[in-house]
mmCIF file of C-alpha atoms and ligand atoms in Angstrom:
data_model
loop_
_atom_site.group_PDB
_atom_site.id
_atom_site.type_symbol
_atom_site.label_atom_id
_atom_site.label_comp_id
_atom_site.label_asym_id
_atom_site.label_seq_id
_atom_site.Cartn_x
_atom_site.Cartn_y
_atom_site.Cartn_z
ATOM 1 C CA UNK A 1357 -7.503 -15.434 -14.686
ATOM 2 C CA UNK A 1358 -10.740 -16.476 -16.244
ATOM 3 C CA UNK A 1359 -12.028 -16.986 -19.746
ATOM 4 C CA UNK A 1360 -14.807 -14.572 -18.857
ATOM 5 C CA UNK A 1361 -12.388 -11.640 -18.552
ATOM 6 C CA UNK A 1362 -12.325 -9.022 -21.286
ATOM 7 C CA UNK A 1363 -9.010 -8.540 -23.130
ATOM 8 C CA UNK A 1364 -8.194 -5.274 -21.422
ATOM 9 C CA UNK A 1365 -8.402 -6.842 -17.942
ATOM 10 C CA UNK A 1366 -5.599 -9.250 -18.827
ATOM 11 C CA UNK A 1367 -3.388 -6.299 -19.734
ATOM 12 C CA UNK A 1368 -3.972 -4.165 -16.620
ATOM 13 C CA UNK A 1369 -1.328 -3.633 -13.942
ATOM 14 C CA UNK A 1370 -3.347 -2.162 -11.069
ATOM 15 C CA UNK A 1371 -1.983 0.384 -8.597
ATOM 16 C CA UNK A 1372 -1.036 -1.061 -5.202
ATOM 17 C CA UNK A 1373 -1.973 1.343 -2.381
ATOM 18 C CA UNK A 1374 -0.107 1.401 0.945
ATOM 19 C CA UNK A 1375 -1.337 -1.219 3.397
ATOM 20 C CA UNK A 1376 -4.239 -0.550 5.751
ATOM 21 C CA UNK A 1377 -3.540 -3.308 8.301
ATOM 22 C CA UNK A 1378 -5.711 -3.803 11.369
ATOM 23 C CA UNK A 1379 -2.951 -4.145 13.944
ATOM 24 C CA UNK A 1380 -3.626 -2.609 17.361
ATOM 25 C CA UNK A 1381 -1.143 0.025 18.499
ATOM 26 C CA UNK A 1382 0.388 0.399 15.068
ATOM 27 C CA UNK A 1383 2.089 3.722 14.284
ATOM 28 C CA UNK A 1384 0.848 4.158 10.741
ATOM 29 C CA UNK A 1385 3.113 6.463 8.737
ATOM 30 C CA UNK A 1386 2.796 4.795 5.320
ATOM 31 C CA UNK A 1387 -0.050 6.482 3.419
ATOM 32 C CA UNK A 1388 0.243 10.214 4.202
ATOM 33 C CA UNK A 1389 -3.085 10.406 5.991
ATOM 34 C CA UNK A 1390 -3.603 13.288 8.401
ATOM 35 C CA UNK A 1391 -2.875 12.120 11.974
ATOM 36 C CA UNK A 1392 -5.525 14.433 13.440
ATOM 37 C CA UNK A 1393 -9.307 14.010 13.329
ATOM 38 C CA UNK A 1394 -11.223 16.118 10.769
ATOM 39 C CA UNK A 1395 -12.846 19.435 11.690
ATOM 40 C CA UNK A 1396 -15.773 18.949 14.144
ATOM 41 C CA UNK A 1397 -17.833 21.033 11.729
ATOM 42 C CA UNK A 1398 -17.326 18.355 9.069
ATOM 43 C CA UNK A 1399 -18.574 15.635 11.417
ATOM 44 C CA UNK A 1400 -21.601 17.787 12.317
ATOM 45 C CA UNK A 1401 -22.426 18.453 8.651
ATOM 46 C CA UNK A 1402 -22.187 14.742 7.823
ATOM 47 C CA UNK A 1403 -24.359 13.788 10.813
ATOM 48 C CA UNK A 1404 -27.069 16.116 9.528
ATOM 49 C CA UNK A 1405 -27.209 14.119 6.276
ATOM 50 C CA UNK A 1406 -27.628 10.680 7.834
ATOM 51 C CA UNK A 1407 -31.399 10.883 8.262
ATOM 52 C CA UNK A 1408 -34.314 10.832 5.891
ATOM 53 C CA UNK A 1409 -32.371 12.802 3.247
ATOM 54 C CA UNK A 1410 -30.503 9.606 2.254
ATOM 55 C CA UNK A 1411 -33.669 8.471 0.491
ATOM 56 C CA UNK A 1412 -32.966 10.984 -2.281
ATOM 57 C CA UNK A 1413 -30.138 11.112 -4.833
ATOM 58 C CA UNK A 1414 -27.524 13.785 -4.192
ATOM 59 C CA UNK A 1415 -27.054 16.836 -6.441
ATOM 60 C CA UNK A 1416 -25.308 15.349 -9.525
ATOM 61 C CA UNK A 1417 -23.375 18.629 -10.011
ATOM 62 C CA UNK A 1418 -22.466 18.932 -6.291
ATOM 63 C CA UNK A 1419 -23.069 22.665 -6.754
ATOM 64 C CA UNK A 1420 -22.764 23.621 -3.077
ATOM 65 C CA UNK A 1421 -19.349 21.964 -2.882
ATOM 66 C CA UNK A 1422 -18.108 23.455 -6.155
ATOM 67 C CA UNK A 1423 -19.169 26.883 -4.898
ATOM 68 C CA UNK A 1424 -17.352 26.382 -1.572
ATOM 69 C CA UNK A 1425 -14.181 25.303 -3.413
ATOM 70 C CA UNK A 1426 -14.483 28.254 -5.814
ATOM 71 C CA UNK A 1427 -14.825 30.653 -2.842
ATOM 72 C CA UNK A 1428 -11.702 29.215 -1.248
ATOM 73 C CA UNK A 1429 -9.618 29.737 -4.394
ATOM 74 C CA UNK A 1430 -11.197 32.992 -5.593
ATOM 75 C CA UNK A 1431 -12.529 31.260 -8.746
ATOM 76 C CA UNK A 1432 -15.967 30.580 -10.249
ATOM 77 C CA UNK A 1433 -17.936 27.355 -9.784
ATOM 78 C CA UNK A 1434 -17.703 26.650 -13.547
ATOM 79 C CA UNK A 1435 -13.923 26.422 -13.069
ATOM 80 C CA UNK A 1436 -14.338 23.561 -10.563
ATOM 81 C CA UNK A 1437 -14.837 19.826 -11.124
ATOM 82 C CA UNK A 1438 -15.344 17.439 -8.189
ATOM 83 C CA UNK A 1439 -14.914 13.685 -7.961
ATOM 84 C CA UNK A 1440 -14.800 10.672 -5.681
ATOM 85 C CA UNK A 1441 -11.279 11.367 -4.451
ATOM 86 C CA UNK A 1442 -8.678 12.995 -6.647
ATOM 87 C CA UNK A 1443 -7.749 9.562 -7.984
ATOM 88 C CA UNK A 1444 -11.102 9.476 -9.755
ATOM 89 C CA UNK A 1445 -10.633 13.068 -10.927
ATOM 90 C CA UNK A 1446 -7.223 12.071 -12.331
ATOM 91 C CA UNK A 1447 -8.695 9.035 -14.091
ATOM 92 C CA UNK A 1448 -11.202 11.290 -15.861
ATOM 93 C CA UNK A 1449 -8.412 13.760 -16.682
ATOM 94 C CA UNK A 1450 -6.410 11.011 -18.400
ATOM 95 C CA UNK A 1451 -9.416 9.965 -20.450
ATOM 96 C CA UNK A 1452 -10.744 13.448 -21.224
ATOM 97 C CA UNK A 1453 -7.622 15.566 -21.695
ATOM 98 C CA UNK A 1454 -4.441 13.479 -21.924
ATOM 99 C CA UNK A 1455 -5.331 10.815 -24.456
ATOM 100 C CA UNK A 1456 -3.704 12.015 -27.667
ATOM 101 C CA UNK A 1457 -1.384 10.803 -30.404
ATOM 102 C CA UNK A 1458 1.781 12.279 -28.843
ATOM 103 C CA UNK A 1459 3.047 10.816 -25.534
ATOM 104 C CA UNK A 1460 2.129 12.118 -22.099
ATOM 105 C CA UNK A 1461 5.164 13.421 -20.187
ATOM 106 C CA UNK A 1462 5.636 12.745 -16.479
ATOM 107 C CA UNK A 1463 8.626 12.515 -14.109
ATOM 108 C CA UNK A 1464 10.330 9.107 -13.880
ATOM 109 C CA UNK A 1465 9.975 9.269 -10.110
ATOM 110 C CA UNK A 1466 6.424 10.323 -9.443
ATOM 111 C CA UNK A 1467 2.957 9.214 -8.365
ATOM 112 C CA UNK A 1468 2.845 5.578 -9.440
ATOM 113 C CA UNK A 1469 -0.841 5.777 -10.344
ATOM 114 C CA UNK A 1470 -0.074 7.777 -13.528
ATOM 115 C CA UNK A 1471 1.288 4.812 -15.533
ATOM 116 C CA UNK A 1472 -1.676 2.748 -14.341
ATOM 117 C CA UNK A 1473 -4.204 5.198 -15.803
ATOM 118 C CA UNK A 1474 -2.121 5.497 -18.964
ATOM 119 C CA UNK A 1475 -2.281 1.730 -19.429
ATOM 120 C CA UNK A 1476 -5.980 1.585 -18.666
ATOM 121 C CA UNK A 1477 -6.723 4.166 -21.352
ATOM 122 C CA UNK A 1478 -4.031 3.126 -23.850
ATOM 123 C CA UNK A 1479 -2.035 6.342 -23.510
ATOM 124 C CA UNK A 1480 1.656 6.301 -24.444
ATOM 125 C CA UNK A 1481 3.958 8.010 -21.977
ATOM 126 C CA UNK A 1482 7.483 9.370 -21.869
ATOM 127 C CA UNK A 1483 9.259 9.489 -18.515
ATOM 128 C CA UNK A 1484 11.395 12.579 -17.918
ATOM 129 C CA UNK A 1485 14.141 11.847 -15.360
ATOM 130 C CA UNK A 1486 14.448 14.005 -12.244
ATOM 131 C CA UNK A 1487 17.811 15.760 -11.994
ATOM 132 C CA UNK A 1488 20.702 14.637 -9.750
ATOM 133 C CA UNK A 1489 19.098 16.365 -6.748
ATOM 134 C CA UNK A 1490 15.747 14.643 -7.432
ATOM 135 C CA UNK A 1491 14.186 17.886 -8.712
ATOM 136 C CA UNK A 1492 11.879 18.375 -11.718
ATOM 137 C CA UNK A 1493 13.771 20.270 -14.448
ATOM 138 C CA UNK A 1494 11.341 22.334 -16.545
ATOM 139 C CA UNK A 1495 13.804 22.693 -19.431
ATOM 140 C CA UNK A 1496 13.744 18.923 -19.990
ATOM 141 C CA UNK A 1497 9.962 19.079 -20.568
ATOM 142 C CA UNK A 1498 10.275 22.064 -22.899
ATOM 143 C CA UNK A 1499 13.068 20.321 -24.842
ATOM 144 C CA UNK A 1500 11.094 17.075 -25.345
ATOM 145 C CA UNK A 1501 9.461 16.406 -28.748
ATOM 146 C CA UNK A 1502 5.751 17.203 -29.133
ATOM 147 C CA UNK A 1503 3.686 15.908 -26.216
ATOM 148 C CA UNK A 1504 0.050 15.032 -25.668
ATOM 149 C CA UNK A 1505 0.077 16.482 -22.164
ATOM 150 C CA UNK A 1506 2.242 16.924 -19.075
ATOM 151 C CA UNK A 1507 1.448 15.748 -15.547
ATOM 152 C CA UNK A 1508 3.431 15.972 -12.320
ATOM 153 C CA UNK A 1509 2.692 16.280 -8.620
ATOM 154 C CA UNK A 1510 3.758 19.493 -6.889
ATOM 155 C CA UNK A 1511 5.176 18.883 -4.355
ATOM 156 C CA UNK A 1512 6.343 15.735 -6.112
ATOM 157 C CA UNK A 1513 5.557 12.342 -4.608
ATOM 158 C CA UNK A 1514 7.358 10.471 -3.187
ATOM 159 C CA UNK A 1515 10.228 13.000 -2.988
ATOM 160 C CA UNK A 1516 8.197 15.766 -1.277
ATOM 161 C CA UNK A 1517 10.135 18.374 -3.246
ATOM 162 C CA UNK A 1518 8.336 21.472 -4.545
ATOM 163 C CA UNK A 1519 8.736 23.239 -7.862
ATOM 164 C CA UNK A 1520 8.574 27.055 -7.427
ATOM 165 C CA UNK A 1521 5.549 28.761 -8.990
ATOM 166 C CA UNK A 1522 7.872 30.745 -11.259
ATOM 167 C CA UNK A 1523 9.014 27.446 -12.793
ATOM 168 C CA UNK A 1524 5.424 26.192 -13.234
ATOM 169 C CA UNK A 1525 4.684 29.492 -14.984
ATOM 170 C CA UNK A 1526 7.712 29.073 -17.259
ATOM 171 C CA UNK A 1527 6.504 25.584 -18.197
ATOM 172 C CA UNK A 1528 3.044 26.946 -19.028
ATOM 173 C CA UNK A 1529 4.501 29.776 -21.100
ATOM 174 C CA UNK A 1530 6.533 27.304 -23.132
ATOM 175 C CA UNK A 1531 3.851 24.594 -23.437
ATOM 176 C CA UNK A 1532 0.575 25.954 -24.768
ATOM 177 C CA UNK A 1533 -0.397 23.191 -27.195
ATOM 178 C CA UNK A 1534 -1.311 20.540 -24.621
ATOM 179 C CA UNK A 1535 -2.823 20.333 -21.147
ATOM 180 C CA UNK A 1536 -0.519 20.702 -18.137
ATOM 181 C CA UNK A 1537 -1.852 18.963 -15.021
ATOM 182 C CA UNK A 1538 -0.386 19.973 -11.659
ATOM 183 C CA UNK A 1539 -1.387 17.414 -9.016
ATOM 184 C CA UNK A 1540 -1.310 19.451 -5.805
ATOM 185 C CA UNK A 1541 -2.277 16.739 -3.316
ATOM 186 C CA UNK A 1542 0.347 18.069 -0.865
ATOM 187 C CA UNK A 1543 0.517 21.742 -1.797
ATOM 188 C CA UNK A 1544 -0.981 22.995 1.485
ATOM 189 C CA UNK A 1545 2.078 21.853 3.443
ATOM 190 C CA UNK A 1546 4.413 24.462 2.058
ATOM 191 C CA UNK A 1547 4.410 24.750 -1.757
ATOM 192 C CA UNK A 1548 2.975 27.542 -3.933
ATOM 193 C CA UNK A 1549 -0.302 26.619 -5.628
ATOM 194 C CA UNK A 1550 -0.777 27.116 -9.359
ATOM 195 C CA UNK A 1551 -4.505 27.695 -8.706
ATOM 196 C CA UNK A 1552 -3.905 31.437 -9.085
ATOM 197 C CA UNK A 1553 -2.660 30.847 -12.656
ATOM 198 C CA UNK A 1554 -5.897 29.199 -13.818
ATOM 199 C CA UNK A 1555 -7.389 32.471 -15.151
ATOM 200 C CA UNK A 1556 -4.215 33.139 -17.114
ATOM 201 C CA UNK A 1557 -3.541 29.759 -18.766
ATOM 202 C CA UNK A 1558 -6.431 27.885 -20.472
ATOM 203 C CA UNK A 1559 -4.281 24.725 -20.730
ATOM 204 C CA UNK A 1560 -3.683 24.486 -16.950
ATOM 205 C CA UNK A 1561 -5.531 22.029 -14.724
ATOM 206 C CA UNK A 1562 -4.790 21.974 -10.983
ATOM 207 C CA UNK A 1563 -5.889 18.912 -8.984
ATOM 208 C CA UNK A 1564 -6.481 18.925 -5.216
ATOM 209 C CA UNK A 1565 -7.681 16.422 -2.633
ATOM 210 C CA UNK A 1566 -9.384 16.658 0.759
ATOM 211 C CA UNK A 1567 -7.607 13.426 1.781
ATOM 212 C CA UNK A 1568 -4.423 14.951 3.149
ATOM 213 C CA UNK A 1569 -4.593 18.527 4.444
ATOM 214 C CA UNK A 1570 -8.276 18.225 5.416
ATOM 215 C CA UNK A 1571 -8.054 14.798 7.098
ATOM 216 C CA UNK A 1572 -10.786 13.277 4.919
ATOM 217 C CA UNK A 1573 -9.136 10.339 3.139
ATOM 218 C CA UNK A 1574 -12.119 8.225 4.184
ATOM 219 C CA UNK A 1575 -14.706 10.582 2.659
ATOM 220 C CA UNK A 1576 -13.261 10.466 -0.912
ATOM 221 C CA UNK A 1577 -13.383 14.033 -2.209
ATOM 222 C CA UNK A 1578 -11.036 15.543 -4.790
ATOM 223 C CA UNK A 1579 -11.334 18.355 -7.291
ATOM 224 C CA UNK A 1580 -9.841 20.004 -10.349
ATOM 225 C CA UNK A 1581 -9.529 23.712 -11.140
ATOM 226 C CA UNK A 1582 -9.265 24.937 -14.712
ATOM 227 C CA UNK A 1583 -10.779 26.766 -17.667
ATOM 228 C CA UNK A 1584 -14.515 25.978 -18.100
ATOM 229 C CA UNK A 1585 -13.690 24.177 -21.390
ATOM 230 C CA UNK A 1586 -11.413 21.729 -19.531
ATOM 231 C CA UNK A 1587 -14.027 21.302 -16.808
ATOM 232 C CA UNK A 1588 -16.687 20.560 -19.441
ATOM 233 C CA UNK A 1589 -14.529 17.736 -20.835
ATOM 234 C CA UNK A 1590 -14.332 16.194 -17.369
ATOM 235 C CA UNK A 1591 -18.088 16.550 -16.845
ATOM 236 C CA UNK A 1592 -18.711 14.782 -20.168
ATOM 237 C CA UNK A 1593 -16.613 11.801 -19.057
ATOM 238 C CA UNK A 1594 -18.119 11.784 -15.570
ATOM 239 C CA UNK A 1595 -21.668 11.813 -16.951
ATOM 240 C CA UNK A 1596 -20.754 8.868 -19.163
ATOM 241 C CA UNK A 1597 -19.546 6.934 -16.135
ATOM 242 C CA UNK A 1598 -21.366 7.853 -12.895
ATOM 243 C CA UNK A 1599 -23.769 10.768 -12.443
ATOM 244 C CA UNK A 1600 -23.391 10.761 -8.662
ATOM 245 C CA UNK A 1601 -19.734 10.234 -7.737
ATOM 246 C CA UNK A 1602 -20.167 12.277 -4.557
ATOM 247 C CA UNK A 1603 -22.827 11.171 -2.123
ATOM 248 C CA UNK A 1604 -24.740 13.463 0.231
ATOM 249 C CA UNK A 1605 -22.290 12.909 3.091
ATOM 250 C CA UNK A 1606 -19.283 13.773 0.924
ATOM 251 C CA UNK A 1607 -20.886 16.941 -0.444
ATOM 252 C CA UNK A 1608 -21.954 18.223 2.985
ATOM 253 C CA UNK A 1609 -18.681 17.236 4.666
ATOM 254 C CA UNK A 1610 -16.677 18.719 1.818
ATOM 255 C CA UNK A 1611 -18.438 22.089 2.086
ATOM 256 C CA UNK A 1612 -17.812 22.228 5.834
ATOM 257 C CA UNK A 1613 -14.158 21.261 5.327
ATOM 258 C CA UNK A 1614 -13.559 24.005 2.756
ATOM 259 C CA UNK A 1615 -15.275 26.586 4.961
ATOM 260 C CA UNK A 1616 -13.410 25.773 8.208
ATOM 261 C CA UNK A 1617 -10.345 27.838 7.402
ATOM 262 C CA UNK A 1618 -9.164 28.088 11.024
ATOM 263 C CA UNK A 1619 -9.039 24.273 11.440
ATOM 264 C CA UNK A 1620 -7.286 23.922 8.090
ATOM 265 C CA UNK A 1621 -4.603 26.513 8.753
ATOM 266 C CA UNK A 1622 -3.946 25.218 12.258
ATOM 267 C CA UNK A 1623 -3.606 21.617 11.049
ATOM 268 C CA UNK A 1624 -1.201 22.554 8.245
ATOM 269 C CA UNK A 1625 0.883 24.615 10.694
ATOM 270 C CA UNK A 1626 1.130 21.724 13.173
ATOM 271 C CA UNK A 1627 2.023 19.258 10.432
ATOM 272 C CA UNK A 1628 4.786 21.505 9.101
ATOM 273 C CA UNK A 1629 6.216 22.036 12.606
ATOM 274 C CA UNK A 1630 6.320 18.278 13.271
ATOM 275 C CA UNK A 1631 7.812 17.626 9.826
ATOM 276 C CA UNK A 1632 10.683 20.003 10.531
ATOM 277 C CA UNK A 1633 11.352 18.396 13.925
ATOM 278 C CA UNK A 1634 11.245 14.909 12.379
ATOM 279 C CA UNK A 1635 13.544 15.894 9.490
ATOM 280 C CA UNK A 1636 16.090 17.393 11.910
ATOM 281 C CA UNK A 1637 15.956 14.292 14.138
ATOM 282 C CA UNK A 1638 16.479 12.026 11.113
ATOM 283 C CA UNK A 1639 19.476 14.093 9.987
ATOM 284 C CA UNK A 1640 20.897 13.827 13.523
ATOM 285 C CA UNK A 1641 20.723 10.037 13.066
ATOM 286 C CA UNK A 1642 22.693 10.164 9.823
ATOM 287 C CA UNK A 1643 19.828 10.232 7.325
ATOM 288 C CA UNK A 1644 19.891 12.270 4.160
ATOM 289 C CA UNK A 1645 16.442 13.918 4.049
ATOM 290 C CA UNK A 1646 15.229 15.564 0.843
ATOM 291 C CA UNK A 1647 13.778 19.060 1.431
ATOM 292 C CA UNK A 1648 10.050 18.403 1.915
ATOM 293 C CA UNK A 1649 7.101 20.718 1.284
ATOM 294 C CA UNK A 1650 4.665 17.851 1.926
ATOM 295 C CA UNK A 1651 3.222 15.935 4.917
ATOM 296 C CA UNK A 1652 5.917 13.278 4.558
ATOM 297 C CA UNK A 1653 9.683 13.111 4.224
ATOM 298 C CA UNK A 1654 11.794 11.032 1.866
ATOM 299 C CA UNK A 1655 15.007 9.906 3.509
ATOM 300 C CA UNK A 1656 17.852 7.406 3.144
ATOM 301 C CA UNK A 1657 20.588 6.245 5.475
ATOM 302 C CA UNK A 1658 24.040 5.701 3.959
ATOM 303 C CA UNK A 1659 24.712 2.612 6.070
ATOM 304 C CA UNK A 1660 21.361 0.850 5.714
ATOM 305 C CA UNK A 1661 19.205 -0.798 3.079
ATOM 306 C CA UNK A 1662 15.756 0.780 2.609
ATOM 307 C CA UNK A 1663 13.818 -2.482 2.543
ATOM 308 C CA UNK A 1664 15.605 -3.751 5.678
ATOM 309 C CA UNK A 1665 14.941 -0.513 7.545
ATOM 310 C CA UNK A 1666 11.244 -0.640 6.622
ATOM 311 C CA UNK A 1667 11.041 -4.291 7.731
ATOM 312 C CA UNK A 1668 12.870 -3.512 10.992
ATOM 313 C CA UNK A 1669 10.488 -0.659 11.739
ATOM 314 C CA UNK A 1670 7.519 -2.888 11.005
ATOM 315 C CA UNK A 1671 8.736 -5.329 13.693
ATOM 316 C CA UNK A 1672 8.660 -2.333 16.047
ATOM 317 C CA UNK A 1673 5.073 -1.664 14.943
ATOM 318 C CA UNK A 1674 5.932 1.402 12.892
ATOM 319 C CA UNK A 1675 4.732 1.324 9.292
ATOM 320 C CA UNK A 1676 6.504 3.435 6.637
ATOM 321 C CA UNK A 1677 6.476 3.162 2.836
ATOM 322 C CA UNK A 1678 9.317 1.702 0.805
ATOM 323 C CA UNK A 1679 9.452 1.543 -3.015
ATOM 324 C CA UNK A 1680 11.616 -1.115 -4.619
ATOM 325 C CA UNK A 1681 11.452 0.670 -7.946
ATOM 326 C CA UNK A 1682 12.809 2.647 -9.587
ATOM 327 C CA UNK A 1683 16.239 1.501 -8.450
ATOM 328 C CA UNK A 1684 17.314 5.095 -7.814
ATOM 329 C CA UNK A 1685 14.949 5.425 -4.852
ATOM 330 C CA UNK A 1686 15.244 1.897 -3.440
ATOM 331 C CA UNK A 1687 17.377 3.160 -0.517
ATOM 332 C CA UNK A 1688 14.716 5.677 0.564
ATOM 333 C CA UNK A 1689 11.892 5.495 3.072
ATOM 334 C CA UNK A 1690 8.811 7.653 2.705
ATOM 335 C CA UNK A 1691 7.651 8.555 6.191
ATOM 336 C CA UNK A 1692 4.361 10.379 6.779
ATOM 337 C CA UNK A 1693 4.265 13.150 9.356
ATOM 338 C CA UNK A 1694 2.324 11.851 12.357
ATOM 339 C CA UNK A 1695 1.443 13.412 15.690
ATOM 340 C CA UNK A 1696 4.239 14.469 18.035
ATOM 341 C CA UNK A 1697 3.771 11.186 19.944
ATOM 342 C CA UNK A 1698 3.911 9.084 16.775
ATOM 343 C CA UNK A 1699 7.069 10.923 15.761
ATOM 344 C CA UNK A 1700 8.648 10.081 19.128
ATOM 345 C CA UNK A 1701 7.651 6.428 18.620
ATOM 346 C CA UNK A 1702 9.174 6.433 15.133
ATOM 347 C CA UNK A 1703 12.459 7.879 16.397
ATOM 348 C CA UNK A 1704 12.639 5.385 19.285
ATOM 349 C CA UNK A 1705 11.983 2.485 16.887
ATOM 350 C CA UNK A 1706 14.629 3.803 14.488
ATOM 351 C CA UNK A 1707 17.184 3.972 17.301
ATOM 352 C CA UNK A 1708 16.514 0.299 18.026
ATOM 353 C CA UNK A 1709 16.775 -0.725 14.374
ATOM 354 C CA UNK A 1710 19.870 1.402 13.614
ATOM 355 C CA UNK A 1711 21.691 0.016 16.693
ATOM 356 C CA UNK A 1712 21.581 -3.551 15.359
HETATM 357 C C1 PLP B 3200 -2.858 10.915 -2.190
HETATM 358 C C2 PLP B 3200 -2.622 11.356 -3.596
HETATM 359 C C3 PLP B 3200 -3.661 11.450 -4.518
HETATM 360 C C4 PLP B 3200 -5.014 10.831 -4.296
HETATM 361 O O1 PLP B 3200 -5.772 11.338 -3.345
HETATM 362 P P1 PLP B 3200 -7.274 10.884 -3.163
HETATM 363 O O2 PLP B 3200 -8.009 12.177 -3.256
HETATM 364 O O3 PLP B 3200 -7.330 10.279 -1.811
HETATM 365 O O4 PLP B 3200 -7.693 9.932 -4.245
HETATM 366 C C5 PLP B 3200 -3.401 11.981 -5.766
HETATM 367 N N1 PLP B 3200 -2.167 12.356 -6.114
HETATM 368 C C6 PLP B 3200 -1.133 12.242 -5.279
HETATM 369 C C7 PLP B 3200 0.222 12.650 -5.726
HETATM 370 C C8 PLP B 3200 -1.326 11.713 -4.004
HETATM 371 O O5 PLP B 3200 -0.302 11.534 -3.192
#
């Protein structure tokens, strides 16, 4: 605290990301990073930008990247907005499209950054509880009083559970007066993307990241897909904040990542295969594992406390994520899908901890 702080700083409750400890030999399954290195083509494209070109500012519109993303989704570049990670894209979305008189709706168990942005921008929110099976229930959103916007991850985080595209469509059909943001950070691991609905619904914004399914959490690239009017709102905020959120390395690496379809499909396939093996092995050990369409699983053990399990695993040099709140998920562990070897290490560590 300092008397030099502005009023708003006193009122902030910042997001706390998963730890990035520097412990040798750690099996790091706490932040849903990809366990495999990025496409070699990405590394090559970045290397080509590390010379004399760094003297010059990057393209403020990141046109080459927006075109590559548009190609991938069968959309036009004017339907694409890019930012410094999807967290930055989301921040601009809150400011540009979700700040209205009526409250923003989001699931009670969801990405914990949403309430942080809402607080930063003075947006009131209404939490809509997940159902008994931890699923998003579209009818509850349609039954709520007037809203200033709706946001949810699909698959949801930290549950990993996907909402079928037919349900997303039903939500859009019943909610045309405010923006619906579908945060698809994990969609490539088995859910149906709403990107194909963008031409049909002018109130839909779909947000993606290169951090998970393209192994580029360190490069900081995210994007939004939507009607050009929604994109223009985001550009107006961005150009009032930072003209160059993506540097030359991020633009070049991002283009190469979007274009290397073979690497992308192979990596998603491997991740899904390991996830299914890990989920089955956890169930064999007595865990209840929610059905995951993401690169992590959310699981609880009837005989064990979530915080104690996470601490026990940490002693065995395996890092997983545990959320104390809300109370309803305090028994769960969120475990990222690692390599086959990391999965074996996780299971061995769990056997040690469960045997105590
Ligand atoms: C990881 C994640 C993001 C943020 O991704 P970045 O692009 O790395 O900022 C956004 N939303 C959800 C639900 C996530 O899990």
